[in-house]
PDB file of C-alpha atoms in Angstrom:
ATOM      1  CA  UNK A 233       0.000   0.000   0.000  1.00  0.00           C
ATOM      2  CA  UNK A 234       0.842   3.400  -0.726  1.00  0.00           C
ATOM      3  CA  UNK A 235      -0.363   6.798   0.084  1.00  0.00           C
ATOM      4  CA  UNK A 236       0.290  10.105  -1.209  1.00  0.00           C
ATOM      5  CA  UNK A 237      -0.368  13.458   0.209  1.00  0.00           C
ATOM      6  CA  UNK A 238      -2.122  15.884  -2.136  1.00  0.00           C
ATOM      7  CA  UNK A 239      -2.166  19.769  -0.244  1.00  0.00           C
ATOM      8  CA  UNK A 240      -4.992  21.411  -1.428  1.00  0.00           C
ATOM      9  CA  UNK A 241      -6.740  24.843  -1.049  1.00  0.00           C
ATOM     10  CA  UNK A 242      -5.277  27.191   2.457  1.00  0.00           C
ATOM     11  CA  UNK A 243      -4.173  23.321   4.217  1.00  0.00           C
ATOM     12  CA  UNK A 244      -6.260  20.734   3.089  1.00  0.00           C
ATOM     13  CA  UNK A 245      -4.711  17.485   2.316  1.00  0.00           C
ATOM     14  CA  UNK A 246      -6.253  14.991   0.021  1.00  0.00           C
ATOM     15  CA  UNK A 247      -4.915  11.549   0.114  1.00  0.00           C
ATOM     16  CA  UNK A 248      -4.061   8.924  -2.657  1.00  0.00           C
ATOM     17  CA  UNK A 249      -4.332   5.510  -1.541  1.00  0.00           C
ATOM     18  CA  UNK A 250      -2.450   2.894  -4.048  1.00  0.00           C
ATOM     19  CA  UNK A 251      -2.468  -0.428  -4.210  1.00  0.00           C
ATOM     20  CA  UNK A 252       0.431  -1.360  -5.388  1.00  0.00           C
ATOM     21  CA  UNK A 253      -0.308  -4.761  -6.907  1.00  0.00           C
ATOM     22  CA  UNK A 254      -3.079  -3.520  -9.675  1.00  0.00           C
ATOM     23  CA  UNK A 255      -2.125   0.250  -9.836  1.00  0.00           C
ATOM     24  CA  UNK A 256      -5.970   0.918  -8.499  1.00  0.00           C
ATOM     25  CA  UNK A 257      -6.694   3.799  -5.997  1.00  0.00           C
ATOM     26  CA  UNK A 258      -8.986   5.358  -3.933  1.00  0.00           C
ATOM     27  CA  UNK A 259      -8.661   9.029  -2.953  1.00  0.00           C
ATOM     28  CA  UNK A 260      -9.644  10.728   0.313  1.00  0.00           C
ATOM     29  CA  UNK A 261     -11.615  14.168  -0.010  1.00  0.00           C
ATOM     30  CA  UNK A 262     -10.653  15.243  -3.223  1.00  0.00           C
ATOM     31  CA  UNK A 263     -11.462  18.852  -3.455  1.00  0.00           C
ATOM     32  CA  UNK A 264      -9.314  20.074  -5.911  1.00  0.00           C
ATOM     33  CA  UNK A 265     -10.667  17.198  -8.403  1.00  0.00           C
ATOM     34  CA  UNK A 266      -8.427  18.252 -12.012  1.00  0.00           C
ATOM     35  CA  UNK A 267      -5.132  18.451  -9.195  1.00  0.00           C
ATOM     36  CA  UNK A 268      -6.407  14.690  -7.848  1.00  0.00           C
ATOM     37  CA  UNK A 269      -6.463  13.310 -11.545  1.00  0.00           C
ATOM     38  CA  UNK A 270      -2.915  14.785 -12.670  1.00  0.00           C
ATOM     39  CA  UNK A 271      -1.101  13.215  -9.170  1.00  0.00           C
ATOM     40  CA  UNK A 272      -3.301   9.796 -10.566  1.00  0.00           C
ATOM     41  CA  UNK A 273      -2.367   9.934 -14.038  1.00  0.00           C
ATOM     42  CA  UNK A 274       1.832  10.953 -12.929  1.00  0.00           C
ATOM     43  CA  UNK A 275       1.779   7.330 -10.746  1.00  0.00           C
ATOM     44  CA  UNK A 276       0.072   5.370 -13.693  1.00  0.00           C
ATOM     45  CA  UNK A 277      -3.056   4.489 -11.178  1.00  0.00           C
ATOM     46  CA  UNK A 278      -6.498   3.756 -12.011  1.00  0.00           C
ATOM     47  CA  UNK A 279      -8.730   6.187  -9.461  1.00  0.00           C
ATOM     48  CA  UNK A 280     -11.448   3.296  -8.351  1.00  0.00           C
ATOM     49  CA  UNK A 281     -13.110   5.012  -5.202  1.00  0.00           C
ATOM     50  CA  UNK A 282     -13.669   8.538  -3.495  1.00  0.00           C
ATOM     51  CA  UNK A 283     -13.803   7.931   0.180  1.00  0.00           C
ATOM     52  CA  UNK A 284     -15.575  11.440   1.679  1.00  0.00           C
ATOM     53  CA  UNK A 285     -15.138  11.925   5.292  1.00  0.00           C
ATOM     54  CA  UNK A 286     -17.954  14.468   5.784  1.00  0.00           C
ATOM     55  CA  UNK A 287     -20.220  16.796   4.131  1.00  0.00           C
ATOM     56  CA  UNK A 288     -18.187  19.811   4.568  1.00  0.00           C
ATOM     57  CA  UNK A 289     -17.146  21.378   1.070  1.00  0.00           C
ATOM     58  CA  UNK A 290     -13.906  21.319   1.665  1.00  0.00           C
ATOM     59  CA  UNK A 291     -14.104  17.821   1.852  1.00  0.00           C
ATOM     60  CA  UNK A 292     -16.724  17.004  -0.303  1.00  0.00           C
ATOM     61  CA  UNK A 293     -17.172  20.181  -2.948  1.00  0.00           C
ATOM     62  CA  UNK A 294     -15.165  17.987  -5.729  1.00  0.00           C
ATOM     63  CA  UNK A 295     -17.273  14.716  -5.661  1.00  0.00           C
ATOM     64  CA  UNK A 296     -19.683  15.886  -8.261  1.00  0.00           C
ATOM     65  CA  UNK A 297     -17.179  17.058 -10.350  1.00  0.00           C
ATOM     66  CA  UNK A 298     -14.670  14.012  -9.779  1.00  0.00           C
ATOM     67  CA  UNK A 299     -17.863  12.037 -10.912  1.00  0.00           C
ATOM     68  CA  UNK A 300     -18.262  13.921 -14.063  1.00  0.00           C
ATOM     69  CA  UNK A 301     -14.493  13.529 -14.938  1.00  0.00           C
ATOM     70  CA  UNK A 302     -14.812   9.466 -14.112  1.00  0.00           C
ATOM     71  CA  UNK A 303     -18.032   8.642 -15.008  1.00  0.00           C
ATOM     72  CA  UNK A 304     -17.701   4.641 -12.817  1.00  0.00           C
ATOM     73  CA  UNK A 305     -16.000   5.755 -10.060  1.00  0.00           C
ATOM     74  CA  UNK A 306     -17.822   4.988  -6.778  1.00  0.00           C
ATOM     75  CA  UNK A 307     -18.265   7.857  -3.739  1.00  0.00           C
ATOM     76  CA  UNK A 308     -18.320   6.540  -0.390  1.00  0.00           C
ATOM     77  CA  UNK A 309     -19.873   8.793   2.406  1.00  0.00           C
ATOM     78  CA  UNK A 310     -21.736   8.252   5.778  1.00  0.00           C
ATOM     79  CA  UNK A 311     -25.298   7.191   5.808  1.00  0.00           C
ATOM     80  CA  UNK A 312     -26.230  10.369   7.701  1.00  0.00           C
ATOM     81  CA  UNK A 313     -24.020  13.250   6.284  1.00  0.00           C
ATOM     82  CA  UNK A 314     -25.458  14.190   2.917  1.00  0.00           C
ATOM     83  CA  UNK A 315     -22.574  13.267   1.184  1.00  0.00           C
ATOM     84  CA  UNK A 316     -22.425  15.721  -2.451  1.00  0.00           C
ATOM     85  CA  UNK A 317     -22.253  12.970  -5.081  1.00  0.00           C
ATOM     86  CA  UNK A 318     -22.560   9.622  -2.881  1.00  0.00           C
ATOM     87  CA  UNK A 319     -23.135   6.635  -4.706  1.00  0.00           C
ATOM     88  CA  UNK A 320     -22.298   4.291  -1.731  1.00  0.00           C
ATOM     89  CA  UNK A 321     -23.639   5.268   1.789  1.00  0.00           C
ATOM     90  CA  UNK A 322     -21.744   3.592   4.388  1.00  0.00           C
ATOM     91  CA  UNK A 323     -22.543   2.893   8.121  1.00  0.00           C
ATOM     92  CA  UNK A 324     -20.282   2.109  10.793  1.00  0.00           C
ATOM     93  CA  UNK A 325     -18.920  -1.551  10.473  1.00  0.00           C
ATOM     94  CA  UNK A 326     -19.237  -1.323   6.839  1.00  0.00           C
ATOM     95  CA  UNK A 327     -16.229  -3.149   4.805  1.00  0.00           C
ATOM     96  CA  UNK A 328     -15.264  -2.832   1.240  1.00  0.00           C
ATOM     97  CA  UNK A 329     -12.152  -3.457  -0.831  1.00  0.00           C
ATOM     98  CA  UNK A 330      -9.135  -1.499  -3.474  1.00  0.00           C
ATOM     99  CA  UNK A 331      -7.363  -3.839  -5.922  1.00  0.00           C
ATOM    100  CA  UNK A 332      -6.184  -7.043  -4.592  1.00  0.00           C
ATOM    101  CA  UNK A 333      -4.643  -6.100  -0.699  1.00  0.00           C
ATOM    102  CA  UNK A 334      -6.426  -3.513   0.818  1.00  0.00           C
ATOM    103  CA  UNK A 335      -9.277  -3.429   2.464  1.00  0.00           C
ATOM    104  CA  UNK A 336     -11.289  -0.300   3.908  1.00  0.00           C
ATOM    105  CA  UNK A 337     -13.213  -0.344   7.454  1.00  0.00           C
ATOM    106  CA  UNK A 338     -15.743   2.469   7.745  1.00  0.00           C
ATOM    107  CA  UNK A 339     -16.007   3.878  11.391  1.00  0.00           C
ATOM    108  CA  UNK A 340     -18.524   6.408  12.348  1.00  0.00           C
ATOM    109  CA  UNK A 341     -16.958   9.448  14.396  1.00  0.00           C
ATOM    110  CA  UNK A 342     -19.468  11.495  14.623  1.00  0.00           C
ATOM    111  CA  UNK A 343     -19.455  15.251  16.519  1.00  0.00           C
ATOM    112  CA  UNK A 344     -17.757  17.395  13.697  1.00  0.00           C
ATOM    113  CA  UNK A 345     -20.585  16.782  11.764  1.00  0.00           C
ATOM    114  CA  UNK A 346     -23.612  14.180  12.657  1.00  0.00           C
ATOM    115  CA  UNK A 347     -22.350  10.947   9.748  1.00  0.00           C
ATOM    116  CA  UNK A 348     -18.583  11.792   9.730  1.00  0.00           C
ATOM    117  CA  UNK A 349     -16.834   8.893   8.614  1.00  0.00           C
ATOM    118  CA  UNK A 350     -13.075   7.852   9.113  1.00  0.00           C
ATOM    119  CA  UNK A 351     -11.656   4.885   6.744  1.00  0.00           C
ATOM    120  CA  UNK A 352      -9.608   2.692   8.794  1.00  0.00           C
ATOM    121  CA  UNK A 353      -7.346   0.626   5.594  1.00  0.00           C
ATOM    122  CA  UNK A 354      -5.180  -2.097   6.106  1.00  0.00           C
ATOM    123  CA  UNK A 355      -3.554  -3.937   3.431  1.00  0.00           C
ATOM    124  CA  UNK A 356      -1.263  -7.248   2.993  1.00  0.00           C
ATOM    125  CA  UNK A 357       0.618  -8.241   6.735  1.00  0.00           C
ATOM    126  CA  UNK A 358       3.399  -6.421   7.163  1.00  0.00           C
ATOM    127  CA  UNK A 359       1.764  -2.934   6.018  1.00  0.00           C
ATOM    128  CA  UNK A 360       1.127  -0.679   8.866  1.00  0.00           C
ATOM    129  CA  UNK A 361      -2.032   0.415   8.620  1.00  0.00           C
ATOM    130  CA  UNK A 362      -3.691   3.641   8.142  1.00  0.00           C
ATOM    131  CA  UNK A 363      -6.920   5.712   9.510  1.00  0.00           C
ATOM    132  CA  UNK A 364      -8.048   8.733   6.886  1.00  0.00           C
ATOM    133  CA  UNK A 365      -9.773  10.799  10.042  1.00  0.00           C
ATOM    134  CA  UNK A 366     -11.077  14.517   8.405  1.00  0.00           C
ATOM    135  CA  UNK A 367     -11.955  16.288  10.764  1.00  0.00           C
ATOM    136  CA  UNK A 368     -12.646  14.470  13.761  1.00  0.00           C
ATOM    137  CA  UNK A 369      -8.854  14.028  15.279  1.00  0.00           C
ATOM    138  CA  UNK A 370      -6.519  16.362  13.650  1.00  0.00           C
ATOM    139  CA  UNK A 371      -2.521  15.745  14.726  1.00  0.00           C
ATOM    140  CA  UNK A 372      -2.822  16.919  18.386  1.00  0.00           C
ATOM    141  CA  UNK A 373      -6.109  18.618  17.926  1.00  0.00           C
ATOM    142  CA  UNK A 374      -9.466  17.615  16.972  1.00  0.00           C
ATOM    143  CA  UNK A 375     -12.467  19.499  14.900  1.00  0.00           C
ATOM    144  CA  UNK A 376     -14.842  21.568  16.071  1.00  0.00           C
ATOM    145  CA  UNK A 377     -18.374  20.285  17.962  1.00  0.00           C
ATOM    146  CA  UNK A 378     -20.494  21.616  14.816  1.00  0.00           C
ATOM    147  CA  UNK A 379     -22.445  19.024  15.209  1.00  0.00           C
ATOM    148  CA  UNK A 380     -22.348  17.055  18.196  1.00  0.00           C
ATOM    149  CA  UNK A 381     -21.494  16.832  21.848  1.00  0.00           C
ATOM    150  CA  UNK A 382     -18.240  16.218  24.174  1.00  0.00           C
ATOM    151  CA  UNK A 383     -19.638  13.187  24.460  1.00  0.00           C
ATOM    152  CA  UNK A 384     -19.918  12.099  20.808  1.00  0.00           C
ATOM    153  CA  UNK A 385     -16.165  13.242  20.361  1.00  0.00           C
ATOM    154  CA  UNK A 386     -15.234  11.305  23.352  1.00  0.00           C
ATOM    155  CA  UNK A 387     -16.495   8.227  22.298  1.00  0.00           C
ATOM    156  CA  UNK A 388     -15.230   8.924  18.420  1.00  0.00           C
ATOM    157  CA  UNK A 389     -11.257   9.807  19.721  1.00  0.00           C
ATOM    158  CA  UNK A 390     -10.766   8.039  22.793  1.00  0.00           C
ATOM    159  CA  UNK A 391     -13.115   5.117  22.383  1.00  0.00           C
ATOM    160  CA  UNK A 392     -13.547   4.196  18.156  1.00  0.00           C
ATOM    161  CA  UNK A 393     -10.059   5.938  17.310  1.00  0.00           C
ATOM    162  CA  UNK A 394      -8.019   4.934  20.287  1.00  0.00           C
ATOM    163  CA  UNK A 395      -8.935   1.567  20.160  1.00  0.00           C
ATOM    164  CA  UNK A 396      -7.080   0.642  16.777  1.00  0.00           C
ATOM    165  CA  UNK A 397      -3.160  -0.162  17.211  1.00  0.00           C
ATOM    166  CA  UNK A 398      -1.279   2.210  18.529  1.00  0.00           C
ATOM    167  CA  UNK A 399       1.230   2.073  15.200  1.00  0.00           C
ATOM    168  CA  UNK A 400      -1.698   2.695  13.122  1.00  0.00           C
ATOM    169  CA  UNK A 401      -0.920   6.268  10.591  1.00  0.00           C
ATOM    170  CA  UNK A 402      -3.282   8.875  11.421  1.00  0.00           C
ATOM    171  CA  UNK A 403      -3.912  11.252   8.221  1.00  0.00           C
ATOM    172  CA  UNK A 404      -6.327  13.953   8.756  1.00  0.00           C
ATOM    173  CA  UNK A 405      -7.644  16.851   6.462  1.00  0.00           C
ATOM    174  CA  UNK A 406      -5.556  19.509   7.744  1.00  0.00           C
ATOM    175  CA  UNK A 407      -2.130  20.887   8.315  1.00  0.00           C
ATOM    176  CA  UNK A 408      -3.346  22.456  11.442  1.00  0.00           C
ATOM    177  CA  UNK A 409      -0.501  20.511  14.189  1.00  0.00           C
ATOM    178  CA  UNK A 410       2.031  23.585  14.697  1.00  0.00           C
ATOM    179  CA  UNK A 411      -1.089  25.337  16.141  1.00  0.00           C
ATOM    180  CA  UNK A 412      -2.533  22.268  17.617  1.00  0.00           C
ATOM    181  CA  UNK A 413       0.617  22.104  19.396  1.00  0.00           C
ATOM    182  CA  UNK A 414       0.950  25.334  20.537  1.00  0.00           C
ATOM    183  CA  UNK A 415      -2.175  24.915  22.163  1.00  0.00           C
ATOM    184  CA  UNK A 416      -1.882  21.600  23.849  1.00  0.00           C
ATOM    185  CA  UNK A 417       1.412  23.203  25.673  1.00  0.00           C
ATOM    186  CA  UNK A 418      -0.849  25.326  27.468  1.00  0.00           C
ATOM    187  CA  UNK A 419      -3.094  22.540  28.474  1.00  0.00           C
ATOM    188  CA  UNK A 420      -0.044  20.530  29.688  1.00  0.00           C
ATOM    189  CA  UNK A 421       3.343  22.821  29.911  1.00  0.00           C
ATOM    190  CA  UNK A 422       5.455  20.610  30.877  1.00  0.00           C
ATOM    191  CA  UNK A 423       4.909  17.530  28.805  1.00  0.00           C
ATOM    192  CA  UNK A 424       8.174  17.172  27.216  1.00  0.00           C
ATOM    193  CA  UNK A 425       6.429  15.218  24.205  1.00  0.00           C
ATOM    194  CA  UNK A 426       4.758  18.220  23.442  1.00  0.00           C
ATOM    195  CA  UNK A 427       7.539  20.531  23.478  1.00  0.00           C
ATOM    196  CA  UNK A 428       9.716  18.191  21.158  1.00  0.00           C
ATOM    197  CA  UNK A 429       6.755  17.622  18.535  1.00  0.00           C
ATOM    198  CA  UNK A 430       6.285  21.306  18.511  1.00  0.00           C
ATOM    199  CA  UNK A 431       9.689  21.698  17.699  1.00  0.00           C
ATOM    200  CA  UNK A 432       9.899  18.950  15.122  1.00  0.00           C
ATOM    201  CA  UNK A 433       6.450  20.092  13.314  1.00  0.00           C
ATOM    202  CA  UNK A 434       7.996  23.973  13.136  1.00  0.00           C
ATOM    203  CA  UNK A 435      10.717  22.675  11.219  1.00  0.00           C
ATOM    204  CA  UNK A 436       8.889  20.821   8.810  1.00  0.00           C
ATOM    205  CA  UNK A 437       6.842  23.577   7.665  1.00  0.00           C
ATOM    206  CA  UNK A 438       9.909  25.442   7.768  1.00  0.00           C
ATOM    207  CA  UNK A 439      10.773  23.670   4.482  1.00  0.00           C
ATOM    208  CA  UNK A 440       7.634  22.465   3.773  1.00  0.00           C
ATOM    209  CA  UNK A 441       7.160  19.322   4.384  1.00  0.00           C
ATOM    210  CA  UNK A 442       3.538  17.889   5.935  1.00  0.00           C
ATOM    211  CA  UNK A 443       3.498  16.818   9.535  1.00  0.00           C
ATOM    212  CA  UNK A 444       1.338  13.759   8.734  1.00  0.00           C
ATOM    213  CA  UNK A 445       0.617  11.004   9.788  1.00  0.00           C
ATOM    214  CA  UNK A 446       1.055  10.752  13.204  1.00  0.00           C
ATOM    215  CA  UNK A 447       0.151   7.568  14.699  1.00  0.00           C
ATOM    216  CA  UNK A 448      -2.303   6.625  17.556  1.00  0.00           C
ATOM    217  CA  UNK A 449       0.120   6.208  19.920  1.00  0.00           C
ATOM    218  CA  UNK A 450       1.689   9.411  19.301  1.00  0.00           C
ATOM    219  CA  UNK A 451      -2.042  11.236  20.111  1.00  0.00           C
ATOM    220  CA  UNK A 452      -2.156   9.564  23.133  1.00  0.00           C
ATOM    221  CA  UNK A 453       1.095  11.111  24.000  1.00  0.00           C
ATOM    222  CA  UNK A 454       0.165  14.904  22.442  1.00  0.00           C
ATOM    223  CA  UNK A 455      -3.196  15.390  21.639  1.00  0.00           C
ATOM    224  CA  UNK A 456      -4.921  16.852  24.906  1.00  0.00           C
ATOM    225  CA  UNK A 457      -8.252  15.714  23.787  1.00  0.00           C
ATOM    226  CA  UNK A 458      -7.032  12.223  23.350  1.00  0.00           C
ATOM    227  CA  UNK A 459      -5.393  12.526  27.164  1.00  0.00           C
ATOM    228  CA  UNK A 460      -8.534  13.212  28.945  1.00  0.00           C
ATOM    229  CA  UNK A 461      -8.815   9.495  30.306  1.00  0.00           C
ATOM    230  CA  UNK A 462      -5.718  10.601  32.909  1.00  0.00           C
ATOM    231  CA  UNK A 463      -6.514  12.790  36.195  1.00  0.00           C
ATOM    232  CA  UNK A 464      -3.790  14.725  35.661  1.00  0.00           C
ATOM    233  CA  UNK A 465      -5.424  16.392  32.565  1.00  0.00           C
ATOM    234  CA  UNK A 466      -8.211  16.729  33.869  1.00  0.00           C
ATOM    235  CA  UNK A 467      -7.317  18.448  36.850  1.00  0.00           C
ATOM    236  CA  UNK A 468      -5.216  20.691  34.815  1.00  0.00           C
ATOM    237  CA  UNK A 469      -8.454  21.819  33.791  1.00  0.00           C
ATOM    238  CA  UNK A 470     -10.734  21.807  36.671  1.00  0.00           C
ATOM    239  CA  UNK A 471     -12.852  18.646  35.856  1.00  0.00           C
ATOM    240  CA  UNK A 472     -13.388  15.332  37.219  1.00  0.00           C
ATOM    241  CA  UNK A 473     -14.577  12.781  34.003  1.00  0.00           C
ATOM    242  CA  UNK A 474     -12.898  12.504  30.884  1.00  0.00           C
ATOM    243  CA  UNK A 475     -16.512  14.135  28.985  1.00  0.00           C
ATOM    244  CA  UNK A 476     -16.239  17.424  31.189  1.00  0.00           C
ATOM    245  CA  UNK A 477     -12.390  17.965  30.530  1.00  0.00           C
ATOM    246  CA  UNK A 478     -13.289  17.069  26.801  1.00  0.00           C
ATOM    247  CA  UNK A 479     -15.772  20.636  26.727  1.00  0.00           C
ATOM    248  CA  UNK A 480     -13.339  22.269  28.558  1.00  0.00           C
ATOM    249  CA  UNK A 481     -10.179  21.501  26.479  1.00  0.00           C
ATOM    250  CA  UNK A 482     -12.784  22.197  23.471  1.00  0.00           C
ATOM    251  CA  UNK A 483     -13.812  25.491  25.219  1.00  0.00           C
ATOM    252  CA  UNK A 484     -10.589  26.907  25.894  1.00  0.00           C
ATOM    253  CA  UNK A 485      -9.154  26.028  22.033  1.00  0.00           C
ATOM    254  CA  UNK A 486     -12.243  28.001  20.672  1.00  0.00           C
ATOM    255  CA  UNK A 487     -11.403  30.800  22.695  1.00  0.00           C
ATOM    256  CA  UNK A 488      -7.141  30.726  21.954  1.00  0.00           C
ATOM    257  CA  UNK A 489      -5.693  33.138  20.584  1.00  0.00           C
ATOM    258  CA  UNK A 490      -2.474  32.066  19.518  1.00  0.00           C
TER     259      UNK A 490
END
């Protein structure tokens, strides 16, 4: 398996996923639909799927015209979500394939909008696998309770999320972790983790590079909103259950200036 970062727009990301073994793909969000076709048509893949996180335009706004371009090409989106252009509504649970190795697990993370979907792929053993998350957890962050409720985005992050391997590659729909980061220092100051990702995501962008994936077990380590299982966060906070210190960590990042 393969996967290839496509920036799009301010800092979207659109994702390629290859597999390697019949040159078919899916792609993840593909809002910038002529840009998605060029990066296919430079790696000599066939574009099979469109896998759309959420309903957002910036996620979705280039299904119709990805459809238009590839007349047979399937668009996954959640049941719920009003997916522009879905051909294949998917629930939680749901399973479907790409070429001959991979195969795509549809989880339901709702709170950033009500049918979000993440796409958790493996492929042949030996592949680490990946989880294509939009806008539900972002690297050390997490989207915005549009919505939902704290405790919809608990149970999406902590509970559906957190519970595949820790190795796993988290790629999300924004370059938003230099921020995220900045933020979750002020939630927990002296986490060193923290401090060094921050450092190592500023000089990515620096030359820009993406700071994606991150893995599972690195948001347990960084993301605050993933880290509200452990008293210590939450008393950083003021709260006593993981749900309360998950509206107050949202709370205070709507608020940040920084």
């Amino acid at each position: 398996m393969q996967i290839l970062h496509i920036p799009c727009l301010e800092d979207n990301y659109s994702y390629l996923i290859i597999d390697e073994a019949t040159k078919e793909a899916a792609v993840v969000d593909p809002v910038e639909p002529h840009k998605i076709l060029r990066v296919a048509e430079e790696n000599g893949v066939h574009l099979k799927l469109v896998l759309t996180t959420h309903h957002h335009w910036d996620h979705a706004g280039g299904n119709d015209k990805m459809k238009q371009l590839l007349p047979d090409i399937e668009i996954f989106g959640g049941s719920v979500d009003n997916v522009q252009g879905c051909t294949n509504k998917v629930e939680n649970g749901d399973r479907f394939s790409l070429g001959a190795d991979i195969s795509i697990l549809s989880l339901h993370t709702p709170c950033h909008t009500k049918g979000h979907i993440s796409y958790y792929v493996t492929a042949k053993e030996g592949d680490v696998p990946a989880v294509f998350t939009g806008d539900t957890l972002f690297v050390a962050g997490c989207g915005k309770f549009f919505e939902g409720t704290a405790e919809q985005m608990y149970q999406s992050l902590c509970t559906t999320l957190g519970s595949l391997p820790k190795p796993t590659q988290v790629y999300c729909g924004h370059e938003y972790t230099v921020k995220n980061l900045q933020f979750a220092s002020t939630v927990e100051p002296e986490n060193e983790r923290i401090s060094q990702k921050l450092l190592w995501a500023q000089q990515k962008r620096r030359t820009g590079l993406p700071t994606i994936p991150s893995t599972i077990e690195e948001e347990f380590e960084t993301n605050p909103f993933m880290r509200v299982d452990l008293t210590e966060v939450q008393e950083k906070v003021g709260c006593k259950s993981p749900v309360e210190a998950m509206r107050e960590i949202r709370l205070r990042k709507d608020n940040w200036k920084g």
